[in-house]
Amino acid sequence: MRNRAGIETRERILSATKRLLAERGLDGVTIKGICDAAEVHAGSFYNLFESKEQVVLTAVREAIKAVDPHPSGSGVDRVEELVDAYIRFVMDDQDLARVYLTVAVSGGLTDPAIRTRVLRHHQDRHARFVAALRRERVDIGDDEAAELIDALLAALNGYAFQWLLDPTFDFENHARRLLRFA
Amino acid sequence: MRNRAGIETRERILSATKRLLAERGLDGVTIKGICDAAEVHAGSFYNLFESKEQVVLTAVREAIKAVDPHPSGSGVDRVEELVDAYIRFVMDDQDLARVYLTVAVSGGLTDPAIRTRVLRHHQDRHARFVAALRRERVDIGDDEAAELIDALLAALNGYAFQWLLDPTFDFENHARRLLRFA
DNA sequence: TCAGATCTAGAGCGAACGCTAAAGAAATGC
DNA sequence: GCATTTCTTTAGCGTTCGCTCTAGATCTGA
């Protein structure tokens, strides 16, 4: 059984990890950095987490989960709503969005453990968008819908990336315009 | 004056750096890794490069330069040609494309030195695309052209990213379709 | 040919890395 | 109230990091 103090400390460590991941990226994060930010010593860290990899993967998992906050079948099932949810995620939860895009998406290109998670996440996300699209436009075939969603998701990620690099980029407007195109 | 041997060794080091950057990302690259891959010892490395940062920035600069291989005013001045050049860069020079997208673009979110270079590069690229678009479609205003190109470039990067993550993504086709939309 | 410059090998420095061990402090369940 | 578990502190281990230094090999231009 875990003590109340331990739960609180664990939360503080995880929160610091997310913030540092957003600021400094995957390899800019160190145990010392996390411990300083969370006001904890190394011994406490290793009492609550097994390794640096574990706390990072936990943070990445949370970022990935935050991309689609509404569980499937919760009423958020139209493409427009799904896109809106992504817009809100990126703009309202910038730290997690940064973790998602820099660590998860681009970390997926180099880190095998992250790559596995990202690809599965993308598959689920893709399937949900395709299902929503086909519900709305029965005239579209399965393959065509899959391709449209492929392009839509990739472009949305590109937009989000650009917005994080340059805040004057009108992410919301472009995303909605893209939706009308698809 | 530099010896012939030195020039060749320098090239070998730089080439190994680019390959390793593509495979392992910015922080997966170490002096030892570079030296092993280039079959060189640390002493030789530091005789030819000042630091790890220098060789990495050199590689990043080459990747950025390779994005737009044709100098301005070389006849490649229509939007379609510029997009084609980008498609060819991403698909033909995968290593450099990987460096460009993972190290330059997403490294720009965390590394200040890289961020500066990426933003300037993007500005130049953006201006060139806007000029090409306005030449073709005089009916479009300056602001509208700038916004269209903003979205086009961001989406293209998103497509390229997705293609590097999942090679079954039809990057070329999607890019051309996007061009027709814009 | 040969002095001077350049290149290479190899040992190793200080710092930072992830992580461990031991022992005292604090919380918890009975 | 007490035994047990959990939490925190502290010192420091072994490794790897970027990088330096020295001495000898090799190349170059006059």
PDB file of C-alpha atoms in Angstrom, chain B:
ATOM      1  CA  MET B   1      46.454  25.026 -45.750  1.00  0.00           C
ATOM      2  CA  ARG B   2      44.692  21.688 -45.356  1.00  0.00           C
ATOM      3  CA  ASN B   3      46.143  18.370 -46.475  1.00  0.00           C
ATOM      4  CA  ARG B   4      44.328  16.114 -48.893  1.00  0.00           C
ATOM      5  CA  ALA B   5      44.064  13.466 -46.115  1.00  0.00           C
ATOM      6  CA  GLY B   6      42.430  15.958 -43.798  1.00  0.00           C
ATOM      7  CA  ILE B   7      39.818  16.965 -46.346  1.00  0.00           C
ATOM      8  CA  GLU B   8      38.901  13.342 -46.944  1.00  0.00           C
ATOM      9  CA  THR B   9      38.702  12.571 -43.222  1.00  0.00           C
ATOM     10  CA  ARG B  10      36.586  15.645 -42.617  1.00  0.00           C
ATOM     11  CA  GLU B  11      34.170  14.485 -45.279  1.00  0.00           C
ATOM     12  CA  ARG B  12      34.008  11.029 -43.703  1.00  0.00           C
ATOM     13  CA  ILE B  13      33.233  12.507 -40.288  1.00  0.00           C
ATOM     14  CA  LEU B  14      30.538  14.819 -41.653  1.00  0.00           C
ATOM     15  CA  SER B  15      28.952  12.006 -43.611  1.00  0.00           C
ATOM     16  CA  ALA B  16      28.913   9.725 -40.566  1.00  0.00           C
ATOM     17  CA  THR B  17      27.365  12.532 -38.524  1.00  0.00           C
ATOM     18  CA  LYS B  18      24.521  12.953 -41.008  1.00  0.00           C
ATOM     19  CA  ARG B  19      23.818   9.238 -41.066  1.00  0.00           C
ATOM     20  CA  LEU B  20      23.833   8.965 -37.279  1.00  0.00           C
ATOM     21  CA  LEU B  21      21.659  12.055 -36.883  1.00  0.00           C
ATOM     22  CA  ALA B  22      19.115  10.456 -39.188  1.00  0.00           C
ATOM     23  CA  GLU B  23      19.208   7.146 -37.320  1.00  0.00           C
ATOM     24  CA  ARG B  24      19.437   8.253 -33.718  1.00  0.00           C
ATOM     25  CA  GLY B  25      18.422  11.888 -33.555  1.00  0.00           C
ATOM     26  CA  LEU B  26      20.146  14.894 -32.075  1.00  0.00           C
ATOM     27  CA  ASP B  27      21.139  13.463 -28.719  1.00  0.00           C
ATOM     28  CA  GLY B  28      21.686   9.913 -29.847  1.00  0.00           C
ATOM     29  CA  VAL B  29      24.804  11.164 -31.589  1.00  0.00           C
ATOM     30  CA  THR B  30      28.067  10.987 -29.608  1.00  0.00           C
ATOM     31  CA  ILE B  31      31.668  11.780 -30.432  1.00  0.00           C
ATOM     32  CA  LYS B  32      32.522   8.126 -29.928  1.00  0.00           C
ATOM     33  CA  GLY B  33      29.698   7.069 -32.232  1.00  0.00           C
ATOM     34  CA  ILE B  34      30.800   9.467 -34.933  1.00  0.00           C
ATOM     35  CA  CYS B  35      34.454   8.456 -34.610  1.00  0.00           C
ATOM     36  CA  ASP B  36      33.660   4.738 -34.718  1.00  0.00           C
ATOM     37  CA  ALA B  37      31.445   5.149 -37.773  1.00  0.00           C
ATOM     38  CA  ALA B  38      34.030   7.316 -39.522  1.00  0.00           C
ATOM     39  CA  GLU B  39      36.916   5.080 -38.410  1.00  0.00           C
ATOM     40  CA  VAL B  40      38.736   7.957 -36.802  1.00  0.00           C
ATOM     41  CA  HIS B  41      40.028   8.654 -33.293  1.00  0.00           C
ATOM     42  CA  ALA B  42      38.970  11.509 -31.076  1.00  0.00           C
ATOM     43  CA  GLY B  43      42.250  13.342 -31.648  1.00  0.00           C
ATOM     44  CA  SER B  44      41.619  13.475 -35.382  1.00  0.00           C
ATOM     45  CA  PHE B  45      38.071  14.629 -34.887  1.00  0.00           C
ATOM     46  CA  TYR B  46      39.143  17.598 -32.812  1.00  0.00           C
ATOM     47  CA  ASN B  47      41.843  18.438 -35.282  1.00  0.00           C
ATOM     48  CA  LEU B  48      39.155  18.931 -37.941  1.00  0.00           C
ATOM     49  CA  PHE B  49      36.155  20.155 -35.970  1.00  0.00           C
ATOM     50  CA  GLU B  50      36.017  22.482 -33.015  1.00  0.00           C
ATOM     51  CA  SER B  51      33.264  20.667 -31.151  1.00  0.00           C
ATOM     52  CA  LYS B  52      30.367  18.271 -31.407  1.00  0.00           C
ATOM     53  CA  GLU B  53      28.040  21.241 -31.714  1.00  0.00           C
ATOM     54  CA  GLN B  54      29.935  22.489 -34.756  1.00  0.00           C
ATOM     55  CA  VAL B  55      29.758  19.250 -36.708  1.00  0.00           C
ATOM     56  CA  VAL B  56      26.077  18.847 -35.864  1.00  0.00           C
ATOM     57  CA  LEU B  57      25.232  22.392 -36.920  1.00  0.00           C
ATOM     58  CA  THR B  58      27.186  21.840 -40.133  1.00  0.00           C
ATOM     59  CA  ALA B  59      25.120  18.749 -40.866  1.00  0.00           C
ATOM     60  CA  VAL B  60      21.893  20.560 -40.028  1.00  0.00           C
ATOM     61  CA  ARG B  61      22.881  23.448 -42.275  1.00  0.00           C
ATOM     62  CA  GLU B  62      23.440  21.023 -45.159  1.00  0.00           C
ATOM     63  CA  ALA B  63      20.073  19.406 -44.537  1.00  0.00           C
ATOM     64  CA  ILE B  64      18.350  22.781 -44.570  1.00  0.00           C
ATOM     65  CA  LYS B  65      20.177  23.761 -47.730  1.00  0.00           C
ATOM     66  CA  ALA B  66      19.155  20.510 -49.441  1.00  0.00           C
ATOM     67  CA  VAL B  67      15.464  21.308 -48.920  1.00  0.00           C
ATOM     68  CA  ASP B  68      15.633  23.914 -51.658  1.00  0.00           C
ATOM     69  CA  PRO B  69      18.390  22.653 -53.947  1.00  0.00           C
ATOM     70  CA  HIS B  70      17.731  25.071 -56.801  1.00  0.00           C
ATOM     71  CA  PRO B  71      18.984  28.593 -56.174  1.00  0.00           C
ATOM     72  CA  SER B  72      16.446  31.348 -56.483  1.00  0.00           C
ATOM     73  CA  GLY B  73      16.089  32.539 -60.076  1.00  0.00           C
ATOM     74  CA  SER B  74      17.335  29.278 -61.564  1.00  0.00           C
ATOM     75  CA  GLY B  75      14.128  28.682 -63.463  1.00  0.00           C
ATOM     76  CA  VAL B  76      12.482  26.699 -60.704  1.00  0.00           C
ATOM     77  CA  ASP B  77       9.979  29.352 -59.808  1.00  0.00           C
ATOM     78  CA  ARG B  78       6.501  27.946 -60.058  1.00  0.00           C
ATOM     79  CA  VAL B  79       4.759  26.663 -56.947  1.00  0.00           C
ATOM     80  CA  GLU B  80       4.328  23.268 -58.530  1.00  0.00           C
ATOM     81  CA  GLU B  81       8.033  23.034 -59.240  1.00  0.00           C
ATOM     82  CA  LEU B  82       8.908  24.066 -55.720  1.00  0.00           C
ATOM     83  CA  VAL B  83       6.587  21.438 -54.291  1.00  0.00           C
ATOM     84  CA  ASP B  84       8.023  18.867 -56.671  1.00  0.00           C
ATOM     85  CA  ALA B  85      11.511  19.750 -55.508  1.00  0.00           C
ATOM     86  CA  TYR B  86      10.441  19.168 -51.920  1.00  0.00           C
ATOM     87  CA  ILE B  87       8.838  15.835 -52.787  1.00  0.00           C
ATOM     88  CA  ARG B  88      12.008  14.757 -54.503  1.00  0.00           C
ATOM     89  CA  PHE B  89      14.169  15.915 -51.596  1.00  0.00           C
ATOM     90  CA  VAL B  90      12.141  13.952 -49.053  1.00  0.00           C
ATOM     91  CA  MET B  91      11.862  10.777 -51.101  1.00  0.00           C
ATOM     92  CA  ASP B  92      15.307  10.691 -52.711  1.00  0.00           C
ATOM     93  CA  ASP B  93      17.449  11.916 -49.838  1.00  0.00           C
ATOM     94  CA  GLN B  94      15.809  10.204 -46.892  1.00  0.00           C
ATOM     95  CA  ASP B  95      18.719  10.631 -44.499  1.00  0.00           C
ATOM     96  CA  LEU B  96      18.880  14.382 -44.953  1.00  0.00           C
ATOM     97  CA  ALA B  97      15.093  14.604 -44.888  1.00  0.00           C
ATOM     98  CA  ARG B  98      15.109  12.811 -41.561  1.00  0.00           C
ATOM     99  CA  VAL B  99      17.729  15.205 -40.256  1.00  0.00           C
ATOM    100  CA  TYR B 100      15.699  18.125 -41.538  1.00  0.00           C
ATOM    101  CA  LEU B 101      12.449  17.039 -39.950  1.00  0.00           C
ATOM    102  CA  THR B 102      13.565  15.490 -36.674  1.00  0.00           C
ATOM    103  CA  VAL B 103      16.612  17.557 -35.860  1.00  0.00           C
ATOM    104  CA  ALA B 104      15.932  20.867 -37.532  1.00  0.00           C
ATOM    105  CA  VAL B 105      12.175  21.260 -37.367  1.00  0.00           C
ATOM    106  CA  SER B 106      11.465  19.558 -34.063  1.00  0.00           C
ATOM    107  CA  GLY B 107      14.863  20.436 -32.603  1.00  0.00           C
ATOM    108  CA  GLY B 108      13.846  24.021 -33.259  1.00  0.00           C
ATOM    109  CA  LEU B 109      11.317  23.635 -30.472  1.00  0.00           C
ATOM    110  CA  THR B 110      13.963  22.997 -27.821  1.00  0.00           C
ATOM    111  CA  ASP B 111      17.396  24.103 -29.076  1.00  0.00           C
ATOM    112  CA  PRO B 112      17.807  27.895 -29.415  1.00  0.00           C
ATOM    113  CA  ALA B 113      20.775  27.710 -31.817  1.00  0.00           C
ATOM    114  CA  ILE B 114      18.824  25.457 -34.156  1.00  0.00           C
ATOM    115  CA  ARG B 115      15.616  27.415 -33.706  1.00  0.00           C
ATOM    116  CA  THR B 116      17.233  30.581 -35.075  1.00  0.00           C
ATOM    117  CA  ARG B 117      18.430  28.810 -38.195  1.00  0.00           C
ATOM    118  CA  VAL B 118      15.138  27.033 -38.797  1.00  0.00           C
ATOM    119  CA  LEU B 119      13.060  30.176 -38.484  1.00  0.00           C
ATOM    120  CA  ARG B 120      15.246  32.091 -40.914  1.00  0.00           C
ATOM    121  CA  HIS B 121      15.188  29.191 -43.346  1.00  0.00           C
ATOM    122  CA  HIS B 122      11.410  29.020 -43.120  1.00  0.00           C
ATOM    123  CA  GLN B 123      11.098  32.731 -43.732  1.00  0.00           C
ATOM    124  CA  ASP B 124      13.155  32.543 -46.922  1.00  0.00           C
ATOM    125  CA  ARG B 125      11.278  29.473 -48.087  1.00  0.00           C
ATOM    126  CA  HIS B 126       7.958  31.104 -47.354  1.00  0.00           C
ATOM    127  CA  ALA B 127       8.860  34.269 -49.247  1.00  0.00           C
ATOM    128  CA  ARG B 128       9.918  32.274 -52.277  1.00  0.00           C
ATOM    129  CA  PHE B 129       6.694  30.285 -52.359  1.00  0.00           C
ATOM    130  CA  VAL B 130       4.601  33.425 -51.918  1.00  0.00           C
ATOM    131  CA  ALA B 131       6.413  35.164 -54.788  1.00  0.00           C
ATOM    132  CA  ALA B 132       5.815  32.168 -57.030  1.00  0.00           C
ATOM    133  CA  LEU B 133       2.140  31.986 -56.125  1.00  0.00           C
ATOM    134  CA  ARG B 134       1.540  35.690 -56.743  1.00  0.00           C
ATOM    135  CA  ARG B 135       3.245  35.438 -60.121  1.00  0.00           C
ATOM    136  CA  GLU B 136       0.797  32.721 -61.132  1.00  0.00           C
ATOM    137  CA  ARG B 137      -2.380  34.094 -59.629  1.00  0.00           C
ATOM    138  CA  VAL B 138      -2.483  37.848 -59.689  1.00  0.00           C
ATOM    139  CA  ASP B 139      -6.024  37.806 -58.295  1.00  0.00           C
ATOM    140  CA  ILE B 140      -4.806  36.763 -54.870  1.00  0.00           C
ATOM    141  CA  GLY B 141      -3.860  39.406 -52.332  1.00  0.00           C
ATOM    142  CA  ASP B 142      -0.585  39.481 -50.468  1.00  0.00           C
ATOM    143  CA  ASP B 143      -1.988  38.483 -47.100  1.00  0.00           C
ATOM    144  CA  GLU B 144      -4.106  35.717 -48.532  1.00  0.00           C
ATOM    145  CA  ALA B 145      -1.126  34.337 -50.463  1.00  0.00           C
ATOM    146  CA  ALA B 146       0.997  34.392 -47.329  1.00  0.00           C
ATOM    147  CA  GLU B 147      -1.639  32.448 -45.415  1.00  0.00           C
ATOM    148  CA  LEU B 148      -2.109  29.897 -48.159  1.00  0.00           C
ATOM    149  CA  ILE B 149       1.619  29.237 -48.318  1.00  0.00           C
ATOM    150  CA  ASP B 150       1.839  29.055 -44.533  1.00  0.00           C
ATOM    151  CA  ALA B 151      -0.719  26.278 -44.560  1.00  0.00           C
ATOM    152  CA  LEU B 152       0.817  24.581 -47.591  1.00  0.00           C
ATOM    153  CA  LEU B 153       4.298  24.378 -46.086  1.00  0.00           C
ATOM    154  CA  ALA B 154       3.064  23.238 -42.697  1.00  0.00           C
ATOM    155  CA  ALA B 155       0.928  20.521 -44.252  1.00  0.00           C
ATOM    156  CA  LEU B 156       3.796  19.362 -46.471  1.00  0.00           C
ATOM    157  CA  ASN B 157       6.007  18.987 -43.419  1.00  0.00           C
ATOM    158  CA  GLY B 158       3.242  17.047 -41.707  1.00  0.00           C
ATOM    159  CA  TYR B 159       2.967  14.759 -44.731  1.00  0.00           C
ATOM    160  CA  ALA B 160       6.714  14.208 -44.839  1.00  0.00           C
ATOM    161  CA  PHE B 161       6.734  13.414 -41.143  1.00  0.00           C
ATOM    162  CA  GLN B 162       3.966  10.894 -41.542  1.00  0.00           C
ATOM    163  CA  TRP B 163       5.726   9.278 -44.481  1.00  0.00           C
ATOM    164  CA  LEU B 164       8.926   8.849 -42.481  1.00  0.00           C
ATOM    165  CA  LEU B 165       6.919   7.241 -39.672  1.00  0.00           C
ATOM    166  CA  ASP B 166       4.870   5.065 -41.999  1.00  0.00           C
ATOM    167  CA  PRO B 167       6.327   4.362 -45.472  1.00  0.00           C
ATOM    168  CA  THR B 168       2.948   3.184 -46.782  1.00  0.00           C
ATOM    169  CA  PHE B 169       1.691   6.779 -46.536  1.00  0.00           C
ATOM    170  CA  ASP B 170       1.387   8.030 -50.104  1.00  0.00           C
ATOM    171  CA  PHE B 171       3.373  11.203 -49.633  1.00  0.00           C
ATOM    172  CA  GLU B 172       3.756  12.108 -53.289  1.00  0.00           C
ATOM    173  CA  ASN B 173       0.080  11.771 -54.155  1.00  0.00           C
ATOM    174  CA  HIS B 174      -1.136  13.628 -51.108  1.00  0.00           C
ATOM    175  CA  ALA B 175       1.313  16.437 -51.730  1.00  0.00           C
ATOM    176  CA  ARG B 176       0.106  16.874 -55.314  1.00  0.00           C
ATOM    177  CA  ARG B 177      -3.520  16.774 -54.239  1.00  0.00           C
ATOM    178  CA  LEU B 178      -2.811  19.458 -51.659  1.00  0.00           C
ATOM    179  CA  LEU B 179      -1.260  21.566 -54.381  1.00  0.00           C
ATOM    180  CA  ARG B 180      -4.473  21.421 -56.423  1.00  0.00           C
ATOM    181  CA  PHE B 181      -6.426  22.503 -53.347  1.00  0.00           C
ATOM    182  CA  ALA B 182      -4.250  25.540 -52.784  1.00  0.00           C
TER     183      ALA B 182
END
